[in-house]
């Protein structure tokens, strides 16, 4: 049998309404006075109860026979499923954004996690951008491989190609500027090595500038000295120099 107990909401009432079965499993609506109940004091409350075994039930909001929001007995909240929460708050969906914060319908930011764990952050609005007021750290260990990639758009290169890469590769961090198809244009290592067109250096190199063979310039811009690597013959790269008067 299912029972409904309703009490007059006066100053002495704790439970105003209780929706319970014969084992006192159910839902309470009440007011917590100065003595407090369920850890709250002087406030109205809705509580999920289950006293017969000495434990409590989770609290769920259900529509169309599916749990939409669940608060478990540890206080963790899940949105979109009734399973164990992965943290204090978890929103789960297999399509669309899992989290959205908005100013209005035209200005918002969303977070989407793919089926492979890739996270997409998307700011939408007339001035959409991400502003970080504090320093940002990527990765937690100097021994792990961590990468920060900035990708080209179709208007500046081949869409999807990485244009700027910062990565922690073992004990040797490196920054790279790349062109289309991932071609390295500039590389910088923490041992002081700088490469133009390459990230490969000779054994024990430190504080070295490396130049990969390019195309020798055919003109001399004003007030400019041009240095480059050029093959004198196959397999015989040498330093090239073109002055303003060359």
Short mmCIF file of C-alpha atoms in Angstrom, two decimals:
data_model
loop_
_atom_site.label_atom_id
_atom_site.label_comp_id
_atom_site.label_asym_id
_atom_site.label_seq_id
_atom_site.Cartn_x
_atom_site.Cartn_y
_atom_site.Cartn_z
CA UNK A 1 0.00 0.00 0.00
CA UNK A 2 1.09 3.56 -0.68
CA UNK A 3 0.42 6.18 1.94
CA UNK A 4 0.21 9.95 2.00
CA UNK A 5 0.67 11.74 5.31
CA UNK A 6 0.05 15.46 5.36
CA UNK A 7 0.75 17.64 8.40
CA UNK A 8 -0.26 21.27 8.98
CA UNK A 9 2.81 23.46 8.28
CA UNK A 10 3.11 25.11 11.68
CA UNK A 11 6.23 25.93 13.70
CA UNK A 12 6.38 22.48 15.25
CA UNK A 13 6.01 20.49 12.01
CA UNK A 14 9.06 18.77 10.57
CA UNK A 15 7.43 16.62 7.86
CA UNK A 16 4.68 18.47 6.03
CA UNK A 17 3.97 15.70 3.51
CA UNK A 18 5.34 12.16 3.20
CA UNK A 19 4.77 9.92 0.18
CA UNK A 20 5.76 6.47 1.43
CA UNK A 21 5.06 2.76 1.04
CA UNK A 22 4.54 0.40 3.93
CA UNK A 23 8.29 0.18 4.53
CA UNK A 24 8.57 3.99 4.82
CA UNK A 25 10.37 4.14 1.49
CA UNK A 26 9.45 7.29 -0.33
CA UNK A 27 9.66 11.06 -0.45
CA UNK A 28 9.33 13.68 2.29
CA UNK A 29 8.54 17.36 1.97
CA UNK A 30 9.19 19.33 5.11
CA UNK A 31 10.68 22.19 7.02
CA UNK A 32 13.84 22.01 9.11
CA UNK A 33 13.71 24.16 12.22
CA UNK A 34 16.47 25.36 14.48
CA UNK A 35 17.38 21.80 15.39
CA UNK A 36 18.09 20.90 11.78
CA UNK A 37 17.30 17.72 9.85
CA UNK A 38 19.26 15.96 7.07
CA UNK A 39 22.12 18.36 7.73
CA UNK A 40 20.14 21.53 6.99
CA UNK A 41 18.74 24.13 9.39
CA UNK A 42 15.87 26.59 9.06
CA UNK A 43 14.98 25.74 5.47
CA UNK A 44 12.41 23.85 3.43
CA UNK A 45 13.50 20.52 2.03
CA UNK A 46 12.59 17.61 -0.22
CA UNK A 47 14.19 14.34 0.89
CA UNK A 48 14.34 10.79 -0.46
CA UNK A 49 13.92 8.37 2.43
CA UNK A 50 14.64 4.71 3.14
CA UNK A 51 14.87 3.90 6.78
CA UNK A 52 14.12 0.18 7.09
CA UNK A 53 17.66 -0.90 6.21
CA UNK A 54 19.37 2.07 7.79
CA UNK A 55 20.30 3.55 4.39
CA UNK A 56 18.82 6.07 2.00
CA UNK A 57 17.67 6.06 -1.61
CA UNK A 58 19.01 8.33 -4.39
CA UNK A 59 16.78 11.19 -5.49
CA UNK A 60 15.79 11.15 -9.17
CA UNK A 61 13.77 13.27 -11.59
CA UNK A 62 12.29 11.01 -14.28
CA UNK A 63 10.52 11.77 -17.57
CA UNK A 64 9.41 9.27 -20.25
CA UNK A 65 10.61 6.43 -17.99
CA UNK A 66 14.19 7.72 -18.09
CA UNK A 67 16.19 9.29 -15.27
CA UNK A 68 17.08 12.85 -16.27
CA UNK A 69 18.73 14.01 -13.06
CA UNK A 70 19.91 11.84 -10.16
CA UNK A 71 21.42 12.89 -6.83
CA UNK A 72 22.99 9.85 -5.19
CA UNK A 73 23.41 9.29 -1.47
CA UNK A 74 26.91 10.78 -1.57
CA UNK A 75 25.63 14.02 -3.08
CA UNK A 76 27.03 13.35 -6.56
CA UNK A 77 24.79 14.53 -9.41
CA UNK A 78 24.30 12.89 -12.81
CA UNK A 79 22.40 14.39 -15.73
CA UNK A 80 21.34 12.13 -18.58
CA UNK A 81 21.87 8.76 -16.90
CA UNK A 82 21.24 6.90 -13.67
CA UNK A 83 24.61 5.17 -13.28
CA UNK A 84 27.49 5.99 -10.97
CA UNK A 85 28.70 9.57 -11.24
CA UNK A 86 32.27 10.12 -12.46
CA UNK A 87 32.56 13.18 -10.19
CA UNK A 88 30.48 15.59 -8.13
CA UNK A 89 28.62 16.62 -11.31
CA UNK A 90 28.45 14.64 -14.54
CA UNK A 91 26.40 15.41 -17.63
CA UNK A 92 26.29 12.60 -20.19
CA UNK A 93 25.07 12.64 -23.79
CA UNK A 94 26.15 10.77 -26.92
CA UNK A 95 25.28 13.65 -29.27
CA UNK A 96 25.52 17.40 -28.95
CA UNK A 97 27.24 19.33 -26.17
CA UNK A 98 27.29 17.87 -22.66
CA UNK A 99 27.74 21.29 -21.00
CA UNK A 100 26.58 24.73 -22.11
CA UNK A 101 26.97 28.03 -20.28
CA UNK A 102 25.15 30.99 -21.80
CA UNK A 103 24.62 34.74 -21.53
CA UNK A 104 21.64 34.45 -23.87
CA UNK A 105 20.59 32.26 -26.81
CA UNK A 106 23.14 33.90 -29.11
CA UNK A 107 26.17 34.07 -26.80
CA UNK A 108 27.33 30.86 -25.13
CA UNK A 109 30.14 28.38 -24.67
CA UNK A 110 29.86 24.62 -24.96
CA UNK A 111 31.93 21.59 -24.05
CA UNK A 112 31.60 18.39 -26.05
CA UNK A 113 33.33 15.06 -25.34
CA UNK A 114 33.52 12.63 -28.28
CA UNK A 115 33.28 8.84 -28.22
CA UNK A 116 37.10 8.70 -28.21
CA UNK A 117 37.53 11.20 -25.35
CA UNK A 118 38.46 14.22 -27.48
CA UNK A 119 37.18 17.46 -25.92
CA UNK A 120 35.89 20.37 -28.03
CA UNK A 121 35.49 23.82 -26.46
CA UNK A 122 33.35 26.15 -28.57
CA UNK A 123 32.60 29.82 -27.90
CA UNK A 124 29.69 31.27 -29.89
CA UNK A 125 28.77 34.94 -30.18
CA UNK A 126 29.65 38.21 -31.92
CA UNK A 127 32.90 38.46 -29.92
CA UNK A 128 33.43 34.77 -29.23
CA UNK A 129 36.82 33.95 -27.69
CA UNK A 130 38.38 32.33 -24.65
CA UNK A 131 40.02 34.59 -22.06
CA UNK A 132 42.25 33.10 -19.37
CA UNK A 133 42.81 35.37 -16.37
CA UNK A 134 45.39 33.00 -14.86
CA UNK A 135 48.25 30.90 -16.18
CA UNK A 136 47.36 27.72 -18.07
CA UNK A 137 49.17 24.43 -17.59
CA UNK A 138 48.87 21.56 -20.06
CA UNK A 139 49.93 18.20 -18.69
CA UNK A 140 50.99 17.21 -15.18
CA UNK A 141 54.31 15.43 -15.68
CA UNK A 142 57.56 16.38 -17.41
CA UNK A 143 58.01 12.76 -18.45
CA UNK A 144 54.71 12.51 -20.32
CA UNK A 145 54.16 13.47 -23.95
CA UNK A 146 51.90 16.53 -24.03
CA UNK A 147 51.00 18.57 -27.08
CA UNK A 148 49.30 21.92 -27.65
CA UNK A 149 48.30 22.33 -31.27
CA UNK A 150 47.03 25.41 -33.09
CA UNK A 151 45.43 24.41 -36.40
CA UNK A 152 45.24 26.34 -39.64
CA UNK A 153 41.96 27.43 -41.10
CA UNK A 154 41.15 26.97 -44.78
CA UNK A 155 41.90 30.67 -45.42
CA UNK A 156 45.50 30.47 -44.16
CA UNK A 157 46.56 27.01 -45.28
CA UNK A 158 45.33 23.46 -45.54
CA UNK A 159 42.47 23.17 -43.07
CA UNK A 160 43.34 20.80 -40.26
CA UNK A 161 47.14 21.10 -40.58
CA UNK A 162 48.88 22.11 -37.37
CA UNK A 163 50.37 25.61 -37.67
CA UNK A 164 51.91 25.91 -34.20
CA UNK A 165 52.90 23.02 -31.95
CA UNK A 166 54.21 23.09 -28.38
CA UNK A 167 54.93 19.69 -26.92
CA UNK A 168 56.69 18.01 -24.02
CA UNK A 169 58.45 15.08 -25.63
CA UNK A 170 60.14 13.19 -22.82
CA UNK A 171 62.74 15.54 -21.27
CA UNK A 172 63.10 17.67 -24.40
CA UNK A 173 60.31 20.27 -24.87
CA UNK A 174 60.02 21.68 -28.35
CA UNK A 175 58.07 24.40 -30.15
CA UNK A 176 57.44 24.25 -33.88
CA UNK A 177 55.88 26.42 -36.55
CA UNK A 178 54.62 24.32 -39.43
CA UNK A 179 53.33 24.85 -42.93
CA UNK A 180 50.96 22.80 -45.03
CA UNK A 181 51.05 19.03 -44.59
CA UNK A 182 52.99 19.46 -41.35
CA UNK A 183 56.21 20.71 -42.96
CA UNK A 184 58.45 22.20 -40.23
CA UNK A 185 59.30 25.87 -40.80
CA UNK A 186 60.86 26.80 -37.43
CA UNK A 187 61.77 24.61 -34.47
CA UNK A 188 63.03 25.63 -31.02
CA UNK A 189 64.43 23.29 -28.35
CA UNK A 190 65.16 24.01 -24.70
CA UNK A 191 68.86 23.23 -25.20
CA UNK A 192 69.05 26.37 -27.31
CA UNK A 193 68.92 24.73 -30.72
CA UNK A 194 66.91 26.60 -33.37
CA UNK A 195 66.11 25.06 -36.73
CA UNK A 196 64.85 26.75 -39.88
CA UNK A 197 63.11 24.13 -41.98
CA UNK A 198 64.25 21.31 -39.68
CA UNK A 199 64.14 19.98 -36.12
CA UNK A 200 67.09 17.61 -36.63
CA UNK A 201 70.50 18.52 -35.17
CA UNK A 202 73.87 16.84 -35.01
CA UNK A 203 75.00 14.72 -32.07
CA UNK A 204 75.65 16.80 -28.89
CA UNK A 205 74.44 19.98 -30.59
CA UNK A 206 73.37 22.73 -28.16
CA UNK A 207 72.86 26.41 -28.91
CA UNK A 208 73.08 25.61 -32.62
CA UNK A 209 71.29 27.23 -35.54
CA UNK A 210 70.47 24.69 -38.26
CA UNK A 211 69.39 25.71 -41.77
CA UNK A 212 67.67 23.22 -44.05
CA UNK A 213 68.23 23.64 -47.77
CA UNK A 214 65.84 26.19 -49.21
CA UNK A 215 65.53 28.11 -52.45
CA UNK A 216 68.29 30.61 -53.11
CA UNK A 217 66.93 34.18 -53.36
CA UNK A 218 67.13 35.87 -56.76
CA UNK A 219 66.66 39.48 -55.58
CA UNK A 220 68.14 41.68 -52.86
CA UNK A 221 65.56 43.59 -50.74
CA UNK A 222 66.71 46.95 -49.40
CA UNK A 223 68.62 46.96 -46.11
CA UNK A 224 68.52 43.16 -45.89
CA UNK A 225 71.17 40.47 -45.55
CA UNK A 226 70.01 36.96 -46.53
CA UNK A 227 71.57 33.77 -45.17
CA UNK A 228 70.54 30.33 -46.41
CA UNK A 229 71.65 26.74 -46.94
CA UNK A 230 72.34 25.62 -50.48
CA UNK A 231 73.92 22.56 -52.11
CA UNK A 232 77.19 23.17 -53.96
CA UNK A 233 76.66 19.64 -55.25
CA UNK A 234 74.49 16.71 -54.26
CA UNK A 235 75.03 15.96 -50.56
CA UNK A 236 77.28 19.00 -50.11
CA UNK A 237 75.25 21.74 -48.41
CA UNK A 238 77.06 24.98 -47.66
CA UNK A 239 76.25 28.41 -46.24
CA UNK A 240 74.84 30.89 -48.74
CA UNK A 241 74.94 34.64 -48.30
CA UNK A 242 73.30 37.38 -50.36
CA UNK A 243 73.90 41.02 -49.51
CA UNK A 244 71.87 44.03 -50.52
CA UNK A 245 74.25 44.68 -53.40
CA UNK A 246 74.57 41.08 -54.61
#
